[in-house]
Amino acid sequence: MKIIITGATGMVGEGVLYTSIYDSRVSEIVLISRKKSGYDHPKVREIIVDDFFNLGTQITELHNYDACYFCLGVSSVGMEKSQYEKLTYDLTLNFAKCLEPNNPNLVFIYVSGQGTDSTEKSGTHWARVKGKTENELMKLNFRNVYGFRPGFIRPIYGLKYTHNYYKYIGWLYPLGRMIYPEGFSSLKEIALAMLELSTHPISQKIIGGKMITQLAKMKNN
């Protein structure tokens, strides 16, 4: 399977990359980033772009890939609403539309997050924007599009881009998962669920924490 990953210099994207490298279902990984990931592996090729709104022929010339895991994202905290929408909705749709013409069999997975609002009527701006992004992605001509909505994510410890504060709040994970499994996922489960959906699609398009866990268990090398 040939896959594309964005956001590999962030915690989620790096975890998806790390898991994919060691998964036998994956033969080729293209990373599209603004900076080098620091990963050197025979499966991995990197395309460095300065501007995700001006992607150029390196992206449009990617043909017949099986999946794209869009893990790139920004926090809405302290950001103007118009800028957040540009970096979340506009950027994501621009990227997806560059891939669309030459990748009709691609599975596009967008990491939106728990709280995303598909109705686009939430009182929370970021939830509306991410819901709108999911909705518009699902209109594109890919084989399948899924919105991943994890809540609290347990990292893969030891990776480069794991947030330091997880060292201090990681103890919450087992208790939280027991009480509210929909809101707690491990990063490895997220990656495995993505890989599973790329090879064994399902009709459900919005994937929350419990479904992420179920899909991760279905790995069959």
Coordinates of C-alpha atoms in Angstrom, one line a residue:
M1 CA 0.0 0.0 0.0
K2 CA 1.3 3.5 -0.9
I3 CA 0.3 6.2 1.5
I4 CA 0.7 10.0 2.0
I5 CA 1.0 11.6 5.4
T6 CA 0.9 15.3 6.3
G7 CA 1.8 16.6 9.8
A8 CA 4.6 14.2 10.4
T9 CA 6.4 16.8 12.5
G10 CA 3.5 16.9 14.9
M11 CA 2.6 14.3 17.6
V12 CA -0.2 12.6 15.7
G13 CA 1.4 12.6 12.3
E14 CA 4.7 11.2 13.7
G15 CA 2.8 8.4 15.5
V16 CA 1.0 7.5 12.3
L17 CA 4.3 7.6 10.4
Y18 CA 6.2 5.5 13.0
T19 CA 3.4 2.8 13.0
S20 CA 3.2 2.8 9.2
I21 CA 6.9 2.2 8.8
Y22 CA 6.7 -1.0 10.7
D23 CA 3.5 -2.2 9.2
S24 CA 3.8 -4.9 6.5
R25 CA 0.8 -3.5 4.6
V26 CA 2.7 -0.3 3.8
S27 CA 5.3 -0.4 1.0
E28 CA 5.8 3.4 0.4
I29 CA 5.2 6.5 2.5
V30 CA 5.3 10.1 1.1
L31 CA 5.6 12.8 3.7
I32 CA 4.5 16.2 2.7
S33 CA 5.7 18.8 5.2
R34 CA 7.2 22.3 5.7
K35 CA 10.3 20.8 7.3
K36 CA 12.2 17.5 7.4
S37 CA 10.8 14.9 9.7
G38 CA 14.2 13.4 10.7
Y39 CA 13.1 9.9 9.6
D40 CA 15.5 8.1 7.3
H41 CA 13.9 4.8 6.1
P42 CA 13.7 3.0 2.8
K43 CA 9.9 3.3 2.7
V44 CA 9.9 7.0 3.3
R45 CA 10.2 9.8 0.8
E46 CA 9.8 13.5 1.8
I47 CA 8.4 16.4 -0.2
I48 CA 9.1 19.8 1.5
V49 CA 6.7 22.6 0.6
D50 CA 7.0 26.2 1.8
D51 CA 3.4 27.0 1.1
F52 CA 0.4 24.6 1.3
F53 CA -1.6 27.0 -0.8
N54 CA 1.0 26.7 -3.6
L55 CA 1.8 23.0 -3.7
G56 CA 3.2 22.8 -7.2
T57 CA 3.8 19.8 -9.5
Q58 CA 5.4 17.7 -6.9
I59 CA 2.0 17.1 -5.4
T60 CA -0.1 17.0 -8.5
E61 CA 2.2 14.4 -10.0
L62 CA 1.5 12.0 -7.2
H63 CA -0.5 9.3 -8.9
N64 CA -2.5 6.2 -7.8
Y65 CA -1.8 6.3 -4.1
D66 CA -4.0 4.2 -1.8
A67 CA -4.4 6.5 1.2
C68 CA -3.7 10.0 2.6
Y69 CA -3.6 10.5 6.4
F70 CA -4.1 14.3 6.9
C71 CA -2.7 14.9 10.4
L72 CA -1.8 18.5 9.9
G73 CA -3.7 21.0 12.1
V74 CA -3.5 24.2 14.1
S75 CA -4.9 25.2 17.5
S76 CA -7.7 27.9 17.4
V77 CA -6.4 29.4 20.7
G78 CA -5.4 33.0 20.3
M79 CA -6.1 32.9 16.5
E80 CA -8.4 35.2 14.5
K81 CA -11.4 33.3 13.2
S82 CA -10.7 34.1 9.6
Q83 CA -7.1 32.9 9.9
Y84 CA -8.2 29.7 11.6
E85 CA -10.6 29.0 8.9
K86 CA -8.0 29.6 6.2
L87 CA -5.5 27.3 7.9
T88 CA -8.1 24.6 8.6
Y89 CA -10.8 24.6 6.0
D90 CA -9.1 26.3 3.0
L91 CA -5.7 24.6 3.4
T92 CA -7.1 21.1 3.8
L93 CA -9.5 21.4 0.8
N94 CA -6.8 22.9 -1.4
F95 CA -4.5 20.0 -0.5
A96 CA -7.2 17.4 -1.1
K97 CA -8.2 18.9 -4.4
C98 CA -4.6 18.7 -5.7
L99 CA -4.6 15.0 -5.0
E100 CA -8.1 14.3 -6.3
P101 CA -7.6 14.2 -10.1
N102 CA -4.9 11.5 -10.1
N103 CA -5.9 9.4 -7.1
P104 CA -9.4 8.1 -7.7
N105 CA -8.9 5.0 -5.5
L106 CA -7.4 6.9 -2.6
V107 CA -8.9 6.8 1.0
F108 CA -8.6 10.2 2.6
I109 CA -8.6 10.3 6.4
Y110 CA -8.9 13.7 8.1
V111 CA -8.1 14.0 11.8
S112 CA -10.6 16.5 13.0
G113 CA -11.0 15.7 16.7
Q114 CA -13.7 15.1 19.2
G115 CA -16.3 17.9 19.4
T116 CA -16.3 18.5 15.6
D117 CA -19.8 19.5 14.6
S118 CA -21.2 18.0 11.3
T119 CA -24.2 20.3 11.4
E120 CA -21.9 23.4 11.3
K121 CA -24.3 25.0 13.8
S122 CA -22.2 24.7 17.0
G123 CA -21.6 27.8 19.1
T124 CA -17.9 26.9 19.0
H125 CA -16.2 28.3 16.0
W126 CA -13.5 25.6 15.6
A127 CA -16.1 22.8 15.8
R128 CA -18.1 24.4 13.0
V129 CA -15.0 24.9 10.8
K130 CA -13.8 21.3 11.2
G131 CA -17.4 20.0 10.6
K132 CA -17.5 22.1 7.4
T133 CA -14.1 20.7 6.4
E134 CA -15.3 17.1 6.9
N135 CA -18.5 17.7 5.0
E136 CA -16.7 19.2 2.0
L137 CA -14.0 16.6 1.9
M138 CA -16.7 13.9 1.7
K139 CA -18.0 15.5 -1.5
L140 CA -14.7 14.9 -3.3
N141 CA -14.2 12.0 -5.7
F142 CA -12.0 9.7 -3.6
R143 CA -12.8 6.1 -2.9
N144 CA -13.6 6.9 0.7
V145 CA -13.3 9.9 3.1
Y146 CA -13.3 9.5 6.9
G147 CA -13.3 12.0 9.7
F148 CA -11.3 10.8 12.7
R149 CA -12.5 12.3 16.0
P150 CA -10.2 11.2 18.8
G151 CA -10.3 13.0 22.2
F152 CA -7.5 12.5 24.7
I153 CA -4.7 10.7 22.9
R154 CA -2.1 8.5 24.7
P155 CA 1.2 9.1 22.8
I156 CA 3.8 6.7 21.6
Y157 CA 6.4 7.5 24.2
G158 CA 9.9 8.1 23.0
L159 CA 9.0 9.7 19.7
K160 CA 10.4 13.1 18.8
Y161 CA 7.3 15.2 18.7
T162 CA 5.4 14.0 21.8
H163 CA 4.2 16.9 23.9
N164 CA 6.1 17.1 27.2
Y165 CA 2.9 17.6 29.3
Y166 CA 1.8 14.1 28.5
K167 CA 4.4 12.9 31.0
Y168 CA 2.4 14.6 33.7
I169 CA -1.2 13.8 32.7
G170 CA -0.7 10.3 31.2
W171 CA -2.0 8.8 34.4
L172 CA -5.5 10.1 33.4
Y173 CA -5.6 7.7 30.4
P174 CA -6.5 4.4 32.0
L175 CA -9.2 5.9 34.3
G176 CA -10.6 8.1 31.6
R177 CA -10.8 5.2 29.1
M178 CA -12.6 3.0 31.6
I179 CA -15.2 5.7 32.4
Y180 CA -15.5 7.2 28.9
P181 CA -14.0 5.0 26.1
E182 CA -15.3 7.3 23.3
G183 CA -13.0 10.1 24.5
F184 CA -9.8 8.2 24.9
S185 CA -7.6 6.6 22.3
S186 CA -3.9 5.6 21.9
L187 CA -1.9 7.0 19.1
K188 CA -1.0 3.5 17.9
E189 CA -4.7 2.6 17.8
I190 CA -5.4 5.7 15.6
A191 CA -2.7 4.7 13.2
L192 CA -3.8 1.1 13.0
A193 CA -7.4 2.1 12.5
M194 CA -6.3 4.3 9.6
L195 CA -4.5 1.4 8.0
E196 CA -7.4 -0.9 8.5
L197 CA -9.9 1.5 6.9
S198 CA -7.5 1.9 3.9
T199 CA -7.7 -1.8 3.2
H200 CA -11.2 -2.7 4.6
P201 CA -13.5 0.2 4.2
I202 CA -16.8 0.6 6.2
S203 CA -19.9 2.7 5.5
Q204 CA -19.6 4.7 8.7
K205 CA -17.7 7.9 7.9
I206 CA -17.2 9.6 11.3
I207 CA -14.8 7.6 13.4
G208 CA -14.8 8.3 17.2
G209 CA -12.8 6.8 20.0
K210 CA -14.7 3.5 20.4
M211 CA -14.7 2.8 16.7
I212 CA -11.0 3.6 16.5
T213 CA -10.3 1.0 19.2
Q214 CA -12.4 -1.6 17.4
L215 CA -10.8 -1.0 14.0
A216 CA -7.3 -1.2 15.5
K217 CA -8.0 -4.6 16.8
M218 CA -8.9 -5.8 13.3
K219 CA -5.3 -5.6 12.0
N220 CA -4.6 -8.7 9.9
N221 CA -1.1 -8.9 8.4

